[in-house]
mmCIF file of C-alpha atoms in Angstrom:
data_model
loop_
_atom_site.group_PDB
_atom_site.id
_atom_site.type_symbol
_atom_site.label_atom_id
_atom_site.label_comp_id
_atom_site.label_asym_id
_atom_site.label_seq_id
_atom_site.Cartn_x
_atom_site.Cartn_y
_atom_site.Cartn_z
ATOM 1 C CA UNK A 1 14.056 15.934 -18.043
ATOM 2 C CA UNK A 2 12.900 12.674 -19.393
ATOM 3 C CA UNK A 3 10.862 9.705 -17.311
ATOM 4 C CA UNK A 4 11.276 5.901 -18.315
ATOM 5 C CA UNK A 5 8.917 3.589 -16.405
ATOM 6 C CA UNK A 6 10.515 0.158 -16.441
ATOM 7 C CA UNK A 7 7.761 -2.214 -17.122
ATOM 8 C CA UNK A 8 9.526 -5.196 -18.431
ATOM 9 C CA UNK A 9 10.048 -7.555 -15.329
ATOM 10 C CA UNK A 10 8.026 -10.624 -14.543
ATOM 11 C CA UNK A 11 7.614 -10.056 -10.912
ATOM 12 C CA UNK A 12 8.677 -13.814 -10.139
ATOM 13 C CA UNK A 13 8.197 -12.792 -6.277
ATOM 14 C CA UNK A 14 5.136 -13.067 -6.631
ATOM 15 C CA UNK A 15 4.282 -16.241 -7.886
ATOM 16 C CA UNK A 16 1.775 -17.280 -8.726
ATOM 17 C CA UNK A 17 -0.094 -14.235 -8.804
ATOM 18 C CA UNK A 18 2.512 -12.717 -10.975
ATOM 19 C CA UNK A 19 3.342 -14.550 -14.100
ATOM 20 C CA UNK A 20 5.046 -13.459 -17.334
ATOM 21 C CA UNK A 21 1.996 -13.160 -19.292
ATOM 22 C CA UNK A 22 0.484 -10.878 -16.522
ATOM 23 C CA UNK A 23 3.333 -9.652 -14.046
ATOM 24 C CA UNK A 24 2.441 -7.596 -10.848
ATOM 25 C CA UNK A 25 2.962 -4.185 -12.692
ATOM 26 C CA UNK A 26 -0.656 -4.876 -14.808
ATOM 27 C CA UNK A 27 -1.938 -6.099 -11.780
ATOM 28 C CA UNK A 28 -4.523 -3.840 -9.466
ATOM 29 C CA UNK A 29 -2.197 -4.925 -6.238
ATOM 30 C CA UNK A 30 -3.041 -1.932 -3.797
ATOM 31 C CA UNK A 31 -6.603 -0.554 -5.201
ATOM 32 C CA UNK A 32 -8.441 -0.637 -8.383
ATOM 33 C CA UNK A 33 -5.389 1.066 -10.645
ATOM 34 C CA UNK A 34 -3.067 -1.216 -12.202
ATOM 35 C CA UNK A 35 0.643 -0.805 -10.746
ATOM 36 C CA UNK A 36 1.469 0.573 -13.891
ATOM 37 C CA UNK A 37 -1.293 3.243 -14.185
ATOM 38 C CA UNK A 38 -0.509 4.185 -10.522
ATOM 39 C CA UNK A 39 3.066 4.919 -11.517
ATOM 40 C CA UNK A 40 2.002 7.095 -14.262
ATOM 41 C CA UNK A 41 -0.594 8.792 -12.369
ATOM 42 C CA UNK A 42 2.201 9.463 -9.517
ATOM 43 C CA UNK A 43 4.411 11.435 -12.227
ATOM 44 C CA UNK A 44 2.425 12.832 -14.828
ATOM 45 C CA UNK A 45 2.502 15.970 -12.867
ATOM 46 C CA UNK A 46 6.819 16.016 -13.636
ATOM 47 C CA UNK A 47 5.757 16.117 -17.314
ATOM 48 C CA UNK A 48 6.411 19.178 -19.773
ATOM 49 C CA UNK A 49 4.666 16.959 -22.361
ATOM 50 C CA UNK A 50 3.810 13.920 -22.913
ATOM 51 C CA UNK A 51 6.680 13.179 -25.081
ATOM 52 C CA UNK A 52 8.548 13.517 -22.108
ATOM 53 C CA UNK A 53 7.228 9.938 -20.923
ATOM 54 C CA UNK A 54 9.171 6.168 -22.252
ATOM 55 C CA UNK A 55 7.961 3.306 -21.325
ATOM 56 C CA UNK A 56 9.976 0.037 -21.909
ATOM 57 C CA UNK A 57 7.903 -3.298 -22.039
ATOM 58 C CA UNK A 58 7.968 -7.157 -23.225
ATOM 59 C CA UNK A 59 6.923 -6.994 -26.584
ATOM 60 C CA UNK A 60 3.846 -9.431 -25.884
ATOM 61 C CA UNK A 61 2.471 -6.548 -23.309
ATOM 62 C CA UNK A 62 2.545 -3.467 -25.653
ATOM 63 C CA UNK A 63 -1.189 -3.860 -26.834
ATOM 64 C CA UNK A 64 -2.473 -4.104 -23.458
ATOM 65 C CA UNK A 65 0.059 -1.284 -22.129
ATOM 66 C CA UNK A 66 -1.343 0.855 -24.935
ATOM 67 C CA UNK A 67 -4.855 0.629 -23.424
ATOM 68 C CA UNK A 68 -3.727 0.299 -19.384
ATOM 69 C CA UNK A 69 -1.294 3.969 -20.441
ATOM 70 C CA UNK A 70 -3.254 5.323 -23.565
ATOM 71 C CA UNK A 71 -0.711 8.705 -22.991
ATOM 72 C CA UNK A 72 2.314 7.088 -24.019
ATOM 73 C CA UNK A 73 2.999 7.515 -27.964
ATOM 74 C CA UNK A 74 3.764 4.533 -29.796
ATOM 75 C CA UNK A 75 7.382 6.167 -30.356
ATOM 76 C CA UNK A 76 8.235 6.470 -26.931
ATOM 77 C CA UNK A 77 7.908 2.611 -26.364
ATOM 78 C CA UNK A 78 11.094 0.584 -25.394
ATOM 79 C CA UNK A 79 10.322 -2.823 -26.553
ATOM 80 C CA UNK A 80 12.381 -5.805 -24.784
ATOM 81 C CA UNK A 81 11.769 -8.815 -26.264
ATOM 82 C CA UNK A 82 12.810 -10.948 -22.798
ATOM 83 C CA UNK A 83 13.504 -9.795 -19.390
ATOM 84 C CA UNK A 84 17.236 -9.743 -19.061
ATOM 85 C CA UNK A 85 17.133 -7.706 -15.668
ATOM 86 C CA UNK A 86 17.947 -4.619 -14.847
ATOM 87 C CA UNK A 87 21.132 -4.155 -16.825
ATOM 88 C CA UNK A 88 20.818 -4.786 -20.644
ATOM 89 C CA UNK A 89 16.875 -2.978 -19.839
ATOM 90 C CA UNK A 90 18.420 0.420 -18.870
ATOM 91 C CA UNK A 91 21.287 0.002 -21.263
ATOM 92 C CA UNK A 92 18.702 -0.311 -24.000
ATOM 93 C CA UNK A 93 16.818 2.549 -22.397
ATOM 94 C CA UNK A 94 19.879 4.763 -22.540
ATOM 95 C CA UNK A 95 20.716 3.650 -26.570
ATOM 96 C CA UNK A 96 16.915 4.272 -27.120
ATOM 97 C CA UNK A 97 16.847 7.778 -25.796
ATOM 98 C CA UNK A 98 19.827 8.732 -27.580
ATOM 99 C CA UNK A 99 18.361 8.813 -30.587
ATOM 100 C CA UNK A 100 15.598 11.112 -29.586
ATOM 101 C CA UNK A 101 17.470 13.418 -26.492
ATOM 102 C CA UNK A 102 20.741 15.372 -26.053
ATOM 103 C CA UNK A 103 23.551 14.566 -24.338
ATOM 104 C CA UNK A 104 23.076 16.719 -21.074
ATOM 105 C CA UNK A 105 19.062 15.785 -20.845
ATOM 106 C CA UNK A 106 18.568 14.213 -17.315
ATOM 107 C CA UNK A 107 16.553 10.664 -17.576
ATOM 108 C CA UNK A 108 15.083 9.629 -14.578
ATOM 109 C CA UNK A 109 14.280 5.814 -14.270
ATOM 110 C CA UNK A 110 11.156 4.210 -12.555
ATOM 111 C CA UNK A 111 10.235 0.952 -11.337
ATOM 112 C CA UNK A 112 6.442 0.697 -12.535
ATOM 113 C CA UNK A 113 6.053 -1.581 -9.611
ATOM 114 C CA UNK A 114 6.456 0.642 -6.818
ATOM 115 C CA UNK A 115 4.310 2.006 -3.966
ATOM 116 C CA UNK A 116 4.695 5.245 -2.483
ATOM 117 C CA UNK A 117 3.207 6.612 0.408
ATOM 118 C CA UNK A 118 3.602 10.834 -0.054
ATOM 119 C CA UNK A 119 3.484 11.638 -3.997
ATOM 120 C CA UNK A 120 4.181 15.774 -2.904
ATOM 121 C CA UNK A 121 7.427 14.179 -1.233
ATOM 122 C CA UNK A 122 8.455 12.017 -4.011
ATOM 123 C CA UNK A 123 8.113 15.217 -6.522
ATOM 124 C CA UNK A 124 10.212 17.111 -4.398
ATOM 125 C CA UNK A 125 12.977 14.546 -3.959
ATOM 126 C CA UNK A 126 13.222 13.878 -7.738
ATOM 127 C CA UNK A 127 13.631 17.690 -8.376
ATOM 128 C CA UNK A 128 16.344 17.970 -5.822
ATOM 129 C CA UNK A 129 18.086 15.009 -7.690
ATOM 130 C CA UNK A 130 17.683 16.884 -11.041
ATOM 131 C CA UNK A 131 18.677 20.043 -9.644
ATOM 132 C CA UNK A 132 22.137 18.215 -8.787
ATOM 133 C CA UNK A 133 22.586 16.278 -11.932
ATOM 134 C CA UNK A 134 22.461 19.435 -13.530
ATOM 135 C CA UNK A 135 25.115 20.446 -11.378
ATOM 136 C CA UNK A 136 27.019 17.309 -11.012
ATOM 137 C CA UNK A 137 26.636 15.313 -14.368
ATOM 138 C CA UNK A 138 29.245 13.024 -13.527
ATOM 139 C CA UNK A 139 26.603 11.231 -10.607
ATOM 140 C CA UNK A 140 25.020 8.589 -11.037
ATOM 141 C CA UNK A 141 22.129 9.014 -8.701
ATOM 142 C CA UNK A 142 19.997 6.675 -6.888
ATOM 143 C CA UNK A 143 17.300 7.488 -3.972
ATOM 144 C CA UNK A 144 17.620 5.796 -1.152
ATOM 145 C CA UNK A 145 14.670 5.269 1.698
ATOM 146 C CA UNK A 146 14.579 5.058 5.483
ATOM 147 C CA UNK A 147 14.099 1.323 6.353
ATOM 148 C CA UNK A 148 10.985 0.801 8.829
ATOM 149 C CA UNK A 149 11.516 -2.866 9.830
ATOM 150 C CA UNK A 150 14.490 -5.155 8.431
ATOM 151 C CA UNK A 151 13.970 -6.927 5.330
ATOM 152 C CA UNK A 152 16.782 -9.150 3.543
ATOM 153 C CA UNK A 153 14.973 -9.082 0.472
ATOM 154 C CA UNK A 154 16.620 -5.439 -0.722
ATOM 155 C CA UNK A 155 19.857 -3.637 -0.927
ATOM 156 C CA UNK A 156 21.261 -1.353 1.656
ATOM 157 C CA UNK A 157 23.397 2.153 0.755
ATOM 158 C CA UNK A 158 25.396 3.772 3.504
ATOM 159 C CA UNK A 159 25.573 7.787 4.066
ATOM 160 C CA UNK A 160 28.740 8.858 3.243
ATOM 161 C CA UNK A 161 29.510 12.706 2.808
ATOM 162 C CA UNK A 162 26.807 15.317 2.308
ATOM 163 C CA UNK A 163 26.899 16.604 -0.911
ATOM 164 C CA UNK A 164 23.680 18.443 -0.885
ATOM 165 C CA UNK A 165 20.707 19.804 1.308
ATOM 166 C CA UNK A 166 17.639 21.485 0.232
ATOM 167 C CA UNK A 167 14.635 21.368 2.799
ATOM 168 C CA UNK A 168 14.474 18.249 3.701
ATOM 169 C CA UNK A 169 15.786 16.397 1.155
ATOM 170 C CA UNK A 170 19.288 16.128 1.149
ATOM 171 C CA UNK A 171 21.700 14.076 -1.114
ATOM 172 C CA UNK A 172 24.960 11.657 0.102
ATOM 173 C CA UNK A 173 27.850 10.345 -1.376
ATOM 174 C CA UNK A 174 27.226 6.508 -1.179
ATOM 175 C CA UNK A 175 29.725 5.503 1.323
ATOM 176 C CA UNK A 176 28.919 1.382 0.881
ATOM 177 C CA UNK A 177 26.296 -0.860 -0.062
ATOM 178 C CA UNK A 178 25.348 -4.330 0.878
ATOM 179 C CA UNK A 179 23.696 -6.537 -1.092
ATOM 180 C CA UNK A 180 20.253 -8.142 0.935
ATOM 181 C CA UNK A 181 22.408 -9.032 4.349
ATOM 182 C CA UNK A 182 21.029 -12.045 6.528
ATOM 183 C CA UNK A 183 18.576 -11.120 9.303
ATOM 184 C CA UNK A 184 21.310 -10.215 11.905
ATOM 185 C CA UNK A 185 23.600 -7.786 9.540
ATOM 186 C CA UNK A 186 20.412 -6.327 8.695
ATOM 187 C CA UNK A 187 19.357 -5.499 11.884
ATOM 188 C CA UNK A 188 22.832 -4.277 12.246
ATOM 189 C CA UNK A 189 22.156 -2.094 9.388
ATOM 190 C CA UNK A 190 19.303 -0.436 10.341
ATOM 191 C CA UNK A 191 20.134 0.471 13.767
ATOM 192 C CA UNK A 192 22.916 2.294 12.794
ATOM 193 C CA UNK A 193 21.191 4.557 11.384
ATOM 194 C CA UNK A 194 23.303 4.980 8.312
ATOM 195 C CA UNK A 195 21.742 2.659 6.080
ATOM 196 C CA UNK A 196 19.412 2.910 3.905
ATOM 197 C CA UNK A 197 16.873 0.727 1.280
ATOM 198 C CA UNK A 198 17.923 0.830 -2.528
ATOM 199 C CA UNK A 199 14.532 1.420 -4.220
ATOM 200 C CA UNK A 200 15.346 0.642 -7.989
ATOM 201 C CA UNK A 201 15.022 4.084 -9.180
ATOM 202 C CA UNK A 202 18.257 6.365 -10.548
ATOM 203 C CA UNK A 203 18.837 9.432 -12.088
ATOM 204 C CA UNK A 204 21.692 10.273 -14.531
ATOM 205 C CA UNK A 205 22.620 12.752 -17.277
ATOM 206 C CA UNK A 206 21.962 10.453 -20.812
ATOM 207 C CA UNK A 207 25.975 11.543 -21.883
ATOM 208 C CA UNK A 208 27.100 10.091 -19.017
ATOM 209 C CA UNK A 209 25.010 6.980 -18.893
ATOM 210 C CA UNK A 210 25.705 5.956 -22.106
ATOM 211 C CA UNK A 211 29.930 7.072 -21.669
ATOM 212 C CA UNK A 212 29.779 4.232 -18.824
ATOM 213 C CA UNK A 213 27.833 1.522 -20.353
ATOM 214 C CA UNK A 214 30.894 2.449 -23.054
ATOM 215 C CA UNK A 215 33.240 2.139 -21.034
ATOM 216 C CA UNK A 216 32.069 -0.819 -18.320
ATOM 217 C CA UNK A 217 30.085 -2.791 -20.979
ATOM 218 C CA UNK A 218 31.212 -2.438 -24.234
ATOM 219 C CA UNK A 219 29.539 -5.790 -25.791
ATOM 220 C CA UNK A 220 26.251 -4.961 -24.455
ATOM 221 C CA UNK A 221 26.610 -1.201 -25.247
ATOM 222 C CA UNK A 222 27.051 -2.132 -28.759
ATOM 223 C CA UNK A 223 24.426 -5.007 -28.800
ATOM 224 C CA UNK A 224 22.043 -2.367 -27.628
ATOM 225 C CA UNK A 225 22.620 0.080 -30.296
ATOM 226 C CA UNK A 226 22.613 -2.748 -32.953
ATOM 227 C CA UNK A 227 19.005 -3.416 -31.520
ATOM 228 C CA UNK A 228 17.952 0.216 -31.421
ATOM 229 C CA UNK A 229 18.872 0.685 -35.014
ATOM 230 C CA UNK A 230 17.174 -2.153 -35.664
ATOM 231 C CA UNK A 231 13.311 -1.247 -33.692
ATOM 232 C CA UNK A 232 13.622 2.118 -35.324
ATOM 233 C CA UNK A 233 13.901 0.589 -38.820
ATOM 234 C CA UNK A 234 10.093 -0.491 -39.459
ATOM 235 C CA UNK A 235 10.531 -3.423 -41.799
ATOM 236 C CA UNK A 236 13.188 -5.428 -39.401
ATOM 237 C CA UNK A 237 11.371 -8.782 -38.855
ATOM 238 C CA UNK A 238 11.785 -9.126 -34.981
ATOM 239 C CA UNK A 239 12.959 -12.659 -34.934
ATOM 240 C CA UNK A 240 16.355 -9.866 -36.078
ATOM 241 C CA UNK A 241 15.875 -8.058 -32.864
ATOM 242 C CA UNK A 242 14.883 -10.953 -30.364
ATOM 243 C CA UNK A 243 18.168 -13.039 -31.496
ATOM 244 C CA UNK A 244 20.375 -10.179 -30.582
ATOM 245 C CA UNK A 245 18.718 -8.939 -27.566
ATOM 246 C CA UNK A 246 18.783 -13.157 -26.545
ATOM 247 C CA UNK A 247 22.676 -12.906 -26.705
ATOM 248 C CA UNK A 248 22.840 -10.360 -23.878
ATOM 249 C CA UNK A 249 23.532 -12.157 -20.261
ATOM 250 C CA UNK A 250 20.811 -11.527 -17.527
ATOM 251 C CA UNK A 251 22.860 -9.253 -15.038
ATOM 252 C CA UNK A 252 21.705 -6.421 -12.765
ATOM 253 C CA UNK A 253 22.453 -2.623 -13.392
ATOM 254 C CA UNK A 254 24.485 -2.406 -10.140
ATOM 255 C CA UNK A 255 26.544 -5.937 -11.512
ATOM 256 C CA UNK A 256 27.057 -4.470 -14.576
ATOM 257 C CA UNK A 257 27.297 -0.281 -14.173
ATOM 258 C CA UNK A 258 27.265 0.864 -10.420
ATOM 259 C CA UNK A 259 29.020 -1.616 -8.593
ATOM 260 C CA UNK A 260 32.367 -0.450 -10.398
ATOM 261 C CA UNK A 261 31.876 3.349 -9.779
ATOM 262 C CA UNK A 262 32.805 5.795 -7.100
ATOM 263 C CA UNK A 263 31.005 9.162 -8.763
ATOM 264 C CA UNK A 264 27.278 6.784 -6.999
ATOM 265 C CA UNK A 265 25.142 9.721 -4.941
ATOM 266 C CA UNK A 266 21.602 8.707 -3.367
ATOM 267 C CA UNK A 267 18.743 11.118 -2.643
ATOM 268 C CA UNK A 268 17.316 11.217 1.124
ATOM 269 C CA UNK A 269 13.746 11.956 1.993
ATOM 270 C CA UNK A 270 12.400 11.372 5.480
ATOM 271 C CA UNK A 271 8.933 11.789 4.123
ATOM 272 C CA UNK A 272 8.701 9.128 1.426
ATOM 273 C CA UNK A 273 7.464 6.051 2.019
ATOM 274 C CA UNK A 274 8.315 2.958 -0.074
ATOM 275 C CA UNK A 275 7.939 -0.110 -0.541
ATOM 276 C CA UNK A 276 8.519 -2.659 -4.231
ATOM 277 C CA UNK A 277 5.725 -4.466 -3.354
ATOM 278 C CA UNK A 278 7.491 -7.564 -4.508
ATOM 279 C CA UNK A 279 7.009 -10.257 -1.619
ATOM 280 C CA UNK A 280 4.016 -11.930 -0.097
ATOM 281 C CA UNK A 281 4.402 -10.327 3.072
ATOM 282 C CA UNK A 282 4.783 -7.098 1.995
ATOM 283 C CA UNK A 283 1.080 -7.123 0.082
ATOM 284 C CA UNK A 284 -0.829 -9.186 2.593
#
């Protein structure tokens, strides 16, 4: 089991608070931790090693990530040299890991921008979801949390069949998902009871991963290995790297992986509390 913290966003959200120089993630939002450090702290505890632990980053924040996450090895740095959302980050992710993982190691993929309420609970529900990767490689699996209020700023997944139950986390087959409804279909949502908040995270085997971006992306697939080959080669001058990586179209991972697959599970917990901490109103 490898972790990748995803610290490459510019929080936009939050603006002006959060800016591209200094998003919300190296921010001390909640207490006196930076976001990032918090996220860290929350799964260190999953770690065999500390070569278990990416990080991926804007290449202008790696110094100051170095000091904020001293842990991480200079190695185990994904280095995006603009934010291109969600997609081309964990399809450079997945090329990056390839060349230091097997096939059938399970990555598990981390906002660093996230709070969460019960860190025992969150352990738990990310072992379950490991525990049925490793079962089930052909998942793509996402965790999905119990909405307390409506909010048409996130993405809602529907329970479909049960595919899993241990304690009291239990895993679904993801029967729909909607795309931040207005105020009214959200409401509509929620009190069905069915729905519930896509947090950002997912969990797949690295084989798989990469055999979809293959398959469903092939240009950006490629573009990311090109650009892996390229970090891992010490002399490249990165004007090399950022030209390539510039090429790639902005696009979410849903847009550009999970939208166009049925094999999509999410992971239940009625004990973890979430929230992205990504709007005004959430942090006030």
């Amino acid at each position: 089991m490898k972790i990748v913290i995803r610290a490459g966003g510019t929080g936009t959200r939050l603006w002006p608070l959060s800016r591209v120089n200094n998003p919300k993630q190296f921010q001390a939002i909640v207490d006196d931790q930076t976001m990032i450090r918090a996220t860290y702290e929350r799964i260190k505890g999953l770690l065999s090693s500390p070569a278990d632990l990416f990080i991926s980053v804007n290449r202008q924040l790696v110094d100051r990530l170095k000091q904020i996450v001293p842990e991480v090895s200079a190695p185990n740095i994904i280095i995006e040299t603009t934010a291109k959302n969600t997609g081309p980050a964990m399809c450079l992710e997945v090329c990056y890991l390839q060349k230091f993982c097997q096939p059938e190691e399970i990555i598990i993929s981390l906002p660093a921008d996230d709070y969460i309420s019960d860190q025992s609970a969150f352990h738990d529900l990310l072992l379950t979801s490991v525990k049925f990767l490793q079962n089930q490689p052909n998942y793509i699996l996402t965790p999905g949390i119990r909405p307390d209020y409506p909010d048409t700023g996130y993405s809602y997944m529907k329970l479909g069949k049960k595919l899993s139950q241990q304690g009291s986390e239990a895993i679904y087959q993801v029967e729909d998902w909607v795309e931040k409804p207005n105020g009214e279909r959200c409401r509509e949502l929620i009190a069905s009871g069915l729905y519930y908040c896509h947090a950002g995270m997912y969990l797949w085997q690295l084989g798989r991963a990469a055999e979809l971006f293959e398959k469903h992306q092939p240009a950006m697939y490629k573009t990311c290995q090109l650009l892996v080959d390229l970090m891992l080669k010490s002399q490249t001058p990165w004007s090399e790297v950022e030209s390539s990586y510039d090429q790639l179209e902005k696009m979410t991972v849903e847009s550009a992986l999970t939208d166009k697959l049925t094999d999509v599970a999410m992971s239940v917990s009625y004990k973890v509390g979430w929230s992205d901490l990504g709007k005004w109103h959430i942090i006030k």
